[in-house]
């Protein structure tokens, strides 16, 4: 759906696989869905997919100089902002007799990665002295650290910068990568995408939403992932801890309130499921039934059962947001099962 939607205005997609730790089956599904590239921030994830014989153009979103040699071996295109790193890439590319393709990231205000726009001309001039590197495009990343929206103004600025670079240097920028899952609103509202012809999408593909408002993209599923945890205790207990308050397992002093009226004796049915902060970002979980997450320690998640009775041994289903998905997929202790 996303390939078709963005394809209508000539925008190709990079399927971003970092939230699923480069899981090869998911990368394959993205490729079947029409993404042109598979992008990941971790070289290790790209190696995992290559070892699983995924055939795609691999893009590295985060480039570290210490990995330069392996990047040249395993990656087709890398995103870059530092000359020292590019010199290393150039060195190893020469050794391996390769031309390595790069996209230069431009700082557009979010203050994560990027070369300041004023510096880009001098930067490119220096990159052109590195014969094993080929600049194939510019990119920017917004709505990640600073929460800055990718809007019409930012996208026009990136387009204009691309034109200016091509005017000044004898290079063609074939890939102008305007952003990530936060670019949906801009895309829906713009009359002219300008030079933007690529987006790098993780969350939209995996969880079906855009990320500025957190809204579902029409016709996409938001529950492709489900985390199931086993009930290990189910009892009627007081709504509030009793005894003298000290600190919890993470060193905080708990402030707990009960939403129950005194009339039910301040007791309720609560359950523990075998899941905790070591497994996933608990704040990003939402139970699929009418239960309330009361809190969690490293290995125990506490639920207010409300009107349900949870039997010991039963499974409780949770939906996951991006942070929960990312952490759960990264945990070796969570079993991954693929349906279809
Ligand atoms: C993670 C990442 C993306 C994907 O972001 P989503 O919000 O999941 O679409 C895109 N670009 C870069 C540079 C990233 O690090």
mmCIF file of C-alpha atoms and ligand atoms in Angstrom:
data_model
loop_
_atom_site.group_PDB
_atom_site.id
_atom_site.type_symbol
_atom_site.label_atom_id
_atom_site.label_comp_id
_atom_site.label_asym_id
_atom_site.label_seq_id
_atom_site.Cartn_x
_atom_site.Cartn_y
_atom_site.Cartn_z
ATOM 1 C CA UNK A 1 0.000 0.000 0.000
ATOM 2 C CA UNK A 2 2.807 2.399 0.917
ATOM 3 C CA UNK A 3 4.835 1.560 -2.189
ATOM 4 C CA UNK A 4 1.785 2.336 -4.278
ATOM 5 C CA UNK A 5 0.871 5.492 -2.378
ATOM 6 C CA UNK A 6 4.339 7.043 -2.477
ATOM 7 C CA UNK A 7 5.014 5.616 -5.934
ATOM 8 C CA UNK A 8 2.205 7.778 -7.333
ATOM 9 C CA UNK A 9 4.517 10.768 -7.039
ATOM 10 C CA UNK A 10 7.719 8.988 -7.949
ATOM 11 C CA UNK A 11 8.928 8.344 -4.415
ATOM 12 C CA UNK A 12 10.789 5.057 -3.906
ATOM 13 C CA UNK A 13 11.007 3.423 -0.497
ATOM 14 C CA UNK A 14 13.722 2.074 1.718
ATOM 15 C CA UNK A 15 12.256 -0.517 4.074
ATOM 16 C CA UNK A 16 13.878 0.116 7.457
ATOM 17 C CA UNK A 17 14.542 -3.124 9.300
ATOM 18 C CA UNK A 18 16.246 -1.966 12.504
ATOM 19 C CA UNK A 19 13.178 -2.327 14.718
ATOM 20 C CA UNK A 20 13.046 -6.020 13.890
ATOM 21 C CA UNK A 21 16.805 -6.541 14.243
ATOM 22 C CA UNK A 22 17.127 -7.181 10.516
ATOM 23 C CA UNK A 23 14.834 -10.204 10.696
ATOM 24 C CA UNK A 24 15.243 -11.803 7.231
ATOM 25 C CA UNK A 25 11.606 -12.934 6.889
ATOM 26 C CA UNK A 26 10.403 -9.393 7.466
ATOM 27 C CA UNK A 27 12.972 -7.960 5.062
ATOM 28 C CA UNK A 28 11.686 -10.429 2.462
ATOM 29 C CA UNK A 29 8.126 -9.324 3.084
ATOM 30 C CA UNK A 30 9.186 -5.695 2.619
ATOM 31 C CA UNK A 31 10.844 -6.577 -0.685
ATOM 32 C CA UNK A 32 7.694 -8.429 -1.822
ATOM 33 C CA UNK A 33 5.815 -5.287 -0.873
ATOM 34 C CA UNK A 34 7.846 -3.259 -3.332
ATOM 35 C CA UNK A 35 10.573 -1.482 -1.387
ATOM 36 C CA UNK A 36 13.617 -0.739 -3.554
ATOM 37 C CA UNK A 37 16.148 -0.839 -0.719
ATOM 38 C CA UNK A 38 16.545 -2.370 2.732
ATOM 39 C CA UNK A 39 17.971 0.110 5.231
ATOM 40 C CA UNK A 40 19.236 -0.504 8.731
ATOM 41 C CA UNK A 41 21.187 1.499 11.270
ATOM 42 C CA UNK A 42 23.182 -1.540 12.389
ATOM 43 C CA UNK A 43 25.812 -3.138 10.220
ATOM 44 C CA UNK A 44 25.282 -6.373 12.163
ATOM 45 C CA UNK A 45 21.639 -6.499 11.032
ATOM 46 C CA UNK A 46 22.661 -6.037 7.408
ATOM 47 C CA UNK A 47 25.185 -8.844 7.783
ATOM 48 C CA UNK A 48 22.428 -11.024 9.230
ATOM 49 C CA UNK A 49 20.195 -10.393 6.209
ATOM 50 C CA UNK A 50 23.022 -10.965 3.758
ATOM 51 C CA UNK A 51 23.892 -14.222 5.474
ATOM 52 C CA UNK A 52 20.257 -15.229 5.052
ATOM 53 C CA UNK A 53 20.681 -14.555 1.323
ATOM 54 C CA UNK A 54 18.304 -11.618 1.178
ATOM 55 C CA UNK A 55 19.000 -9.964 -2.111
ATOM 56 C CA UNK A 56 18.481 -6.231 -2.035
ATOM 57 C CA UNK A 57 20.349 -2.971 -2.193
ATOM 58 C CA UNK A 58 21.473 -2.536 1.416
ATOM 59 C CA UNK A 59 21.640 0.919 2.930
ATOM 60 C CA UNK A 60 23.435 1.677 6.193
ATOM 61 C CA UNK A 61 21.739 4.487 8.104
ATOM 62 C CA UNK A 62 24.466 4.991 10.710
ATOM 63 C CA UNK A 63 28.104 4.917 9.687
ATOM 64 C CA UNK A 64 30.903 4.401 12.203
ATOM 65 C CA UNK A 65 34.547 4.725 11.115
ATOM 66 C CA UNK A 66 35.594 1.623 13.079
ATOM 67 C CA UNK A 67 33.363 -0.473 10.827
ATOM 68 C CA UNK A 68 34.578 1.038 7.540
ATOM 69 C CA UNK A 69 36.164 -2.123 6.167
ATOM 70 C CA UNK A 70 33.104 -4.254 6.805
ATOM 71 C CA UNK A 71 30.784 -1.533 5.489
ATOM 72 C CA UNK A 72 32.598 -1.627 2.157
ATOM 73 C CA UNK A 73 32.219 -5.417 2.137
ATOM 74 C CA UNK A 74 28.549 -5.588 3.090
ATOM 75 C CA UNK A 75 26.779 -2.369 2.242
ATOM 76 C CA UNK A 76 25.852 -0.797 -1.094
ATOM 77 C CA UNK A 77 24.992 2.703 0.118
ATOM 78 C CA UNK A 78 25.810 4.438 3.398
ATOM 79 C CA UNK A 79 24.519 7.668 4.930
ATOM 80 C CA UNK A 80 27.332 9.987 5.950
ATOM 81 C CA UNK A 81 28.179 13.296 7.582
ATOM 82 C CA UNK A 82 31.899 13.120 8.452
ATOM 83 C CA UNK A 83 34.976 13.472 6.253
ATOM 84 C CA UNK A 84 37.167 11.341 8.526
ATOM 85 C CA UNK A 85 34.741 8.467 8.065
ATOM 86 C CA UNK A 86 34.568 8.997 4.322
ATOM 87 C CA UNK A 87 38.362 8.904 4.094
ATOM 88 C CA UNK A 88 38.320 5.522 5.839
ATOM 89 C CA UNK A 89 35.585 4.253 3.526
ATOM 90 C CA UNK A 90 37.568 5.483 0.539
ATOM 91 C CA UNK A 91 40.683 3.709 1.785
ATOM 92 C CA UNK A 92 38.989 0.336 2.210
ATOM 93 C CA UNK A 93 37.022 0.712 -1.015
ATOM 94 C CA UNK A 94 40.327 1.140 -2.826
ATOM 95 C CA UNK A 95 41.625 -1.999 -1.115
ATOM 96 C CA UNK A 96 38.579 -3.966 -2.197
ATOM 97 C CA UNK A 97 38.533 -2.334 -5.615
ATOM 98 C CA UNK A 98 35.003 -1.039 -5.156
ATOM 99 C CA UNK A 99 33.113 2.158 -5.708
ATOM 100 C CA UNK A 100 31.047 2.825 -2.573
ATOM 101 C CA UNK A 101 27.885 4.889 -2.913
ATOM 102 C CA UNK A 102 27.064 7.529 -0.330
ATOM 103 C CA UNK A 103 24.168 9.772 0.585
ATOM 104 C CA UNK A 104 25.132 12.936 2.460
ATOM 105 C CA UNK A 105 22.768 13.792 5.273
ATOM 106 C CA UNK A 106 21.920 17.458 5.709
ATOM 107 C CA UNK A 107 21.071 19.025 9.082
ATOM 108 C CA UNK A 108 17.630 20.598 8.701
ATOM 109 C CA UNK A 109 16.879 21.443 12.299
ATOM 110 C CA UNK A 110 16.119 18.230 14.171
ATOM 111 C CA UNK A 111 19.717 18.138 15.444
ATOM 112 C CA UNK A 112 20.389 14.492 15.048
ATOM 113 C CA UNK A 113 22.720 13.773 12.115
ATOM 114 C CA UNK A 114 23.559 16.108 9.274
ATOM 115 C CA UNK A 115 26.034 18.473 7.655
ATOM 116 C CA UNK A 116 25.010 22.113 8.135
ATOM 117 C CA UNK A 117 23.618 23.387 4.802
ATOM 118 C CA UNK A 118 26.186 26.179 4.626
ATOM 119 C CA UNK A 119 29.002 23.661 4.899
ATOM 120 C CA UNK A 120 27.763 21.243 2.270
ATOM 121 C CA UNK A 121 29.568 22.831 -0.690
ATOM 122 C CA UNK A 122 33.018 22.716 0.861
ATOM 123 C CA UNK A 123 32.244 19.232 2.140
ATOM 124 C CA UNK A 124 31.339 17.942 -1.309
ATOM 125 C CA UNK A 125 34.395 19.584 -2.814
ATOM 126 C CA UNK A 126 36.529 17.480 -0.459
ATOM 127 C CA UNK A 127 34.553 14.293 -1.075
ATOM 128 C CA UNK A 128 35.131 14.671 -4.796
ATOM 129 C CA UNK A 129 38.844 14.109 -4.083
ATOM 130 C CA UNK A 130 38.020 10.606 -2.802
ATOM 131 C CA UNK A 131 37.962 8.542 -5.991
ATOM 132 C CA UNK A 132 36.362 5.371 -4.596
ATOM 133 C CA UNK A 133 33.264 7.192 -3.323
ATOM 134 C CA UNK A 134 30.275 8.218 -5.364
ATOM 135 C CA UNK A 135 27.821 10.775 -4.021
ATOM 136 C CA UNK A 136 24.419 9.565 -5.219
ATOM 137 C CA UNK A 137 22.185 11.815 -3.198
ATOM 138 C CA UNK A 138 21.275 14.015 -0.282
ATOM 139 C CA UNK A 139 19.021 13.155 2.609
ATOM 140 C CA UNK A 140 17.634 14.533 5.806
ATOM 141 C CA UNK A 141 16.164 13.089 8.940
ATOM 142 C CA UNK A 142 13.541 14.934 10.975
ATOM 143 C CA UNK A 143 11.147 14.143 13.825
ATOM 144 C CA UNK A 144 13.714 11.944 15.545
ATOM 145 C CA UNK A 145 15.498 13.921 18.260
ATOM 146 C CA UNK A 146 14.227 17.474 18.142
ATOM 147 C CA UNK A 147 10.710 16.580 17.071
ATOM 148 C CA UNK A 148 10.943 18.958 14.081
ATOM 149 C CA UNK A 149 8.246 18.243 11.482
ATOM 150 C CA UNK A 150 9.156 17.490 7.895
ATOM 151 C CA UNK A 151 6.968 20.146 6.286
ATOM 152 C CA UNK A 152 6.703 21.924 2.960
ATOM 153 C CA UNK A 153 9.403 24.431 3.883
ATOM 154 C CA UNK A 154 11.944 21.803 4.936
ATOM 155 C CA UNK A 155 11.320 19.666 1.870
ATOM 156 C CA UNK A 156 11.610 22.675 -0.451
ATOM 157 C CA UNK A 157 14.850 23.602 1.251
ATOM 158 C CA UNK A 158 16.276 20.124 0.614
ATOM 159 C CA UNK A 159 15.149 20.263 -3.018
ATOM 160 C CA UNK A 160 16.701 23.689 -3.493
ATOM 161 C CA UNK A 161 19.953 22.544 -1.921
ATOM 162 C CA UNK A 162 20.045 19.568 -4.294
ATOM 163 C CA UNK A 163 19.619 21.880 -7.274
ATOM 164 C CA UNK A 164 22.312 24.209 -5.969
ATOM 165 C CA UNK A 165 24.771 21.343 -5.474
ATOM 166 C CA UNK A 166 24.188 20.083 -9.001
ATOM 167 C CA UNK A 167 24.681 23.565 -10.363
ATOM 168 C CA UNK A 168 28.000 23.938 -8.640
ATOM 169 C CA UNK A 169 29.463 20.466 -9.183
ATOM 170 C CA UNK A 170 29.453 18.088 -12.118
ATOM 171 C CA UNK A 171 27.452 15.436 -10.254
ATOM 172 C CA UNK A 172 23.928 14.094 -10.541
ATOM 173 C CA UNK A 173 22.030 13.492 -7.303
ATOM 174 C CA UNK A 174 19.714 10.634 -8.194
ATOM 175 C CA UNK A 175 18.369 9.953 -4.707
ATOM 176 C CA UNK A 176 16.895 12.723 -2.587
ATOM 177 C CA UNK A 177 15.752 11.005 0.582
ATOM 178 C CA UNK A 178 13.374 13.341 2.369
ATOM 179 C CA UNK A 179 12.779 11.480 5.594
ATOM 180 C CA UNK A 180 10.944 8.738 7.408
ATOM 181 C CA UNK A 181 7.489 7.720 8.648
ATOM 182 C CA UNK A 182 6.953 11.302 9.814
ATOM 183 C CA UNK A 183 6.776 12.513 6.194
ATOM 184 C CA UNK A 184 3.245 11.197 5.577
ATOM 185 C CA UNK A 185 1.377 14.437 6.376
ATOM 186 C CA UNK A 186 3.712 16.476 4.214
ATOM 187 C CA UNK A 187 3.211 14.001 1.377
ATOM 188 C CA UNK A 188 -0.571 14.091 1.703
ATOM 189 C CA UNK A 189 -0.689 17.861 1.739
ATOM 190 C CA UNK A 190 1.971 18.848 -0.768
ATOM 191 C CA UNK A 191 1.122 19.787 -4.324
ATOM 192 C CA UNK A 192 4.675 19.266 -5.477
ATOM 193 C CA UNK A 193 7.183 16.825 -4.000
ATOM 194 C CA UNK A 194 9.999 18.749 -5.699
ATOM 195 C CA UNK A 195 13.232 16.767 -5.856
ATOM 196 C CA UNK A 196 12.198 14.369 -3.079
ATOM 197 C CA UNK A 197 12.141 10.890 -4.620
ATOM 198 C CA UNK A 198 12.811 8.588 -1.684
ATOM 199 C CA UNK A 199 11.683 7.955 1.891
ATOM 200 C CA UNK A 200 13.040 5.573 4.509
ATOM 201 C CA UNK A 201 10.145 3.880 6.283
ATOM 202 C CA UNK A 202 10.237 1.680 9.345
ATOM 203 C CA UNK A 203 7.291 2.344 11.614
ATOM 204 C CA UNK A 204 4.772 2.999 8.809
ATOM 205 C CA UNK A 205 5.492 -0.383 7.281
ATOM 206 C CA UNK A 206 5.699 -2.343 10.518
ATOM 207 C CA UNK A 207 2.967 -0.705 12.571
ATOM 208 C CA UNK A 208 0.794 1.036 9.974
ATOM 209 C CA UNK A 209 1.040 4.586 11.286
ATOM 210 C CA UNK A 210 2.637 7.922 10.584
ATOM 211 C CA UNK A 211 4.681 9.369 13.402
ATOM 212 C CA UNK A 212 3.912 13.093 13.663
ATOM 213 C CA UNK A 213 0.418 12.613 15.092
ATOM 214 C CA UNK A 214 0.703 8.854 15.606
ATOM 215 C CA UNK A 215 -2.309 8.291 13.382
ATOM 216 C CA UNK A 216 -3.110 5.125 11.493
ATOM 217 C CA UNK A 217 -2.513 5.371 7.754
ATOM 218 C CA UNK A 218 -5.812 4.460 6.026
ATOM 219 C CA UNK A 219 -6.143 0.773 5.086
ATOM 220 C CA UNK A 220 -2.998 -0.305 6.972
ATOM 221 C CA UNK A 221 -2.994 -2.811 9.822
ATOM 222 C CA UNK A 222 -1.684 -1.655 13.184
ATOM 223 C CA UNK A 223 -1.581 -5.076 14.811
ATOM 224 C CA UNK A 224 0.791 -7.076 12.655
ATOM 225 C CA UNK A 225 2.810 -7.700 15.800
ATOM 226 C CA UNK A 226 1.450 -9.169 18.996
ATOM 227 C CA UNK A 227 3.288 -9.950 22.204
ATOM 228 C CA UNK A 228 1.854 -12.811 24.274
ATOM 229 C CA UNK A 229 2.790 -13.298 27.917
ATOM 230 C CA UNK A 230 1.824 -16.074 30.319
ATOM 231 C CA UNK A 231 -0.147 -15.511 33.512
ATOM 232 C CA UNK A 232 1.869 -16.820 36.473
ATOM 233 C CA UNK A 233 -0.212 -15.462 39.372
ATOM 234 C CA UNK A 234 -3.858 -14.428 39.629
ATOM 235 C CA UNK A 235 -5.229 -13.384 43.041
ATOM 236 C CA UNK A 236 -7.498 -11.002 44.869
ATOM 237 C CA UNK A 237 -5.227 -8.608 46.777
ATOM 238 C CA UNK A 238 -5.292 -5.124 48.277
ATOM 239 C CA UNK A 239 -5.274 -2.294 45.723
ATOM 240 C CA UNK A 240 -2.333 -0.587 47.428
ATOM 241 C CA UNK A 241 0.946 -1.802 48.952
ATOM 242 C CA UNK A 242 0.951 -2.082 52.749
ATOM 243 C CA UNK A 243 3.847 -1.374 55.139
ATOM 244 C CA UNK A 244 6.409 1.430 55.236
ATOM 245 C CA UNK A 245 7.377 2.925 51.848
ATOM 246 C CA UNK A 246 11.026 2.660 50.788
ATOM 247 C CA UNK A 247 12.276 2.190 47.221
ATOM 248 C CA UNK A 248 11.216 -0.088 44.335
ATOM 249 C CA UNK A 249 13.471 -2.410 42.302
ATOM 250 C CA UNK A 250 14.713 0.512 40.180
ATOM 251 C CA UNK A 251 15.487 2.831 43.079
ATOM 252 C CA UNK A 252 12.373 4.992 42.802
ATOM 253 C CA UNK A 253 10.025 5.845 45.635
ATOM 254 C CA UNK A 254 6.617 4.670 44.414
ATOM 255 C CA UNK A 255 3.575 6.921 44.615
ATOM 256 C CA UNK A 256 0.591 4.661 44.056
ATOM 257 C CA UNK A 257 -3.053 5.555 44.068
ATOM 258 C CA UNK A 258 -6.089 3.335 43.962
ATOM 259 C CA UNK A 259 -8.951 4.138 41.629
ATOM 260 C CA UNK A 260 -11.228 1.771 43.531
ATOM 261 C CA UNK A 261 -13.872 3.009 45.966
ATOM 262 C CA UNK A 262 -13.371 2.062 49.615
ATOM 263 C CA UNK A 263 -16.664 0.169 49.384
ATOM 264 C CA UNK A 264 -15.151 -2.839 47.648
ATOM 265 C CA UNK A 265 -12.808 -3.286 50.588
ATOM 266 C CA UNK A 266 -9.869 -1.843 48.620
ATOM 267 C CA UNK A 267 -9.329 -5.231 47.081
ATOM 268 C CA UNK A 268 -9.279 -6.276 43.464
ATOM 269 C CA UNK A 269 -8.191 -9.137 41.259
ATOM 270 C CA UNK A 270 -4.686 -8.696 39.975
ATOM 271 C CA UNK A 271 -2.472 -10.893 37.856
ATOM 272 C CA UNK A 272 1.203 -11.233 37.115
ATOM 273 C CA UNK A 273 2.391 -12.125 33.625
ATOM 274 C CA UNK A 274 5.889 -13.396 32.874
ATOM 275 C CA UNK A 275 7.179 -10.298 31.125
ATOM 276 C CA UNK A 276 9.165 -7.332 32.387
ATOM 277 C CA UNK A 277 11.363 -4.351 31.765
ATOM 278 C CA UNK A 278 14.181 -6.615 30.668
ATOM 279 C CA UNK A 279 12.046 -7.847 27.767
ATOM 280 C CA UNK A 280 10.367 -4.775 26.408
ATOM 281 C CA UNK A 281 9.447 -1.128 26.891
ATOM 282 C CA UNK A 282 6.479 -1.658 29.186
ATOM 283 C CA UNK A 283 5.038 1.840 28.677
ATOM 284 C CA UNK A 284 4.458 1.051 24.988
ATOM 285 C CA UNK A 285 2.325 -2.043 25.582
ATOM 286 C CA UNK A 286 -1.436 -2.065 25.419
ATOM 287 C CA UNK A 287 -3.418 -5.146 26.417
ATOM 288 C CA UNK A 288 -5.873 -6.446 23.808
ATOM 289 C CA UNK A 289 -8.578 -6.885 26.439
ATOM 290 C CA UNK A 290 -9.928 -4.678 29.202
ATOM 291 C CA UNK A 291 -6.987 -4.904 31.607
ATOM 292 C CA UNK A 292 -4.842 -2.200 33.112
ATOM 293 C CA UNK A 293 -1.068 -2.366 33.361
ATOM 294 C CA UNK A 294 -0.239 -1.370 36.941
ATOM 295 C CA UNK A 295 3.513 -1.542 36.547
ATOM 296 C CA UNK A 296 6.424 -3.854 36.105
ATOM 297 C CA UNK A 297 9.733 -4.923 37.530
ATOM 298 C CA UNK A 298 12.454 -6.549 35.458
ATOM 299 C CA UNK A 299 10.583 -9.841 35.041
ATOM 300 C CA UNK A 300 7.039 -9.372 36.373
ATOM 301 C CA UNK A 301 4.275 -7.327 34.815
ATOM 302 C CA UNK A 302 1.324 -6.517 37.061
ATOM 303 C CA UNK A 303 -2.201 -6.259 35.733
ATOM 304 C CA UNK A 304 -5.441 -5.035 37.211
ATOM 305 C CA UNK A 305 -7.853 -7.690 35.922
ATOM 306 C CA UNK A 306 -10.903 -5.382 36.077
ATOM 307 C CA UNK A 307 -13.861 -7.558 35.074
ATOM 308 C CA UNK A 308 -11.829 -10.429 33.654
ATOM 309 C CA UNK A 309 -10.639 -13.544 35.381
ATOM 310 C CA UNK A 310 -7.170 -14.488 34.203
ATOM 311 C CA UNK A 311 -6.326 -18.103 34.794
ATOM 312 C CA UNK A 312 -2.769 -19.112 35.656
ATOM 313 C CA UNK A 313 -1.175 -20.444 32.468
ATOM 314 C CA UNK A 314 -3.382 -18.368 30.163
ATOM 315 C CA UNK A 315 -1.832 -15.997 27.602
ATOM 316 C CA UNK A 316 -2.421 -12.253 27.643
ATOM 317 C CA UNK A 317 -2.048 -10.425 24.314
ATOM 318 C CA UNK A 318 -0.481 -6.998 23.983
ATOM 319 C CA UNK A 319 -0.189 -4.574 21.086
ATOM 320 C CA UNK A 320 3.182 -2.871 20.817
ATOM 321 C CA UNK A 321 4.304 0.617 19.892
ATOM 322 C CA UNK A 322 7.607 1.183 18.091
ATOM 323 C CA UNK A 323 9.703 1.249 21.263
ATOM 324 C CA UNK A 324 8.161 -1.930 22.593
ATOM 325 C CA UNK A 325 8.548 -3.680 19.253
ATOM 326 C CA UNK A 326 12.196 -2.600 18.991
ATOM 327 C CA UNK A 327 13.068 -3.865 22.463
ATOM 328 C CA UNK A 328 11.020 -7.066 22.279
ATOM 329 C CA UNK A 329 12.559 -8.001 18.916
ATOM 330 C CA UNK A 330 15.999 -7.343 20.381
ATOM 331 C CA UNK A 331 15.472 -9.545 23.451
ATOM 332 C CA UNK A 332 16.824 -13.062 23.008
ATOM 333 C CA UNK A 333 14.354 -14.175 25.684
ATOM 334 C CA UNK A 334 11.239 -13.364 23.665
ATOM 335 C CA UNK A 335 10.397 -16.147 21.222
ATOM 336 C CA UNK A 336 9.576 -14.923 17.744
ATOM 337 C CA UNK A 337 6.948 -16.792 15.815
ATOM 338 C CA UNK A 338 5.994 -15.897 12.261
ATOM 339 C CA UNK A 339 2.536 -16.547 10.919
ATOM 340 C CA UNK A 340 2.224 -16.822 7.102
HETATM 341 C C1 LIG B 1 15.228 4.696 11.939
HETATM 342 C C2 LIG B 1 15.461 5.578 10.781
HETATM 343 C C3 LIG B 1 14.455 5.723 9.818
HETATM 344 C C4 LIG B 1 13.105 5.074 9.926
HETATM 345 O O1 LIG B 1 12.283 5.795 10.792
HETATM 346 P P1 LIG B 1 10.733 5.420 10.966
HETATM 347 O O2 LIG B 1 10.199 6.507 11.801
HETATM 348 O O3 LIG B 1 10.677 4.081 11.607
HETATM 349 O O4 LIG B 1 10.140 5.398 9.603
HETATM 350 C C5 LIG B 1 14.741 6.528 8.723
HETATM 351 N N1 LIG B 1 15.929 7.158 8.595
HETATM 352 C C6 LIG B 1 16.901 7.042 9.503
HETATM 353 C C7 LIG B 1 18.188 7.766 9.296
HETATM 354 C C8 LIG B 1 16.700 6.239 10.630
HETATM 355 O O5 LIG B 1 17.678 6.125 11.537
#
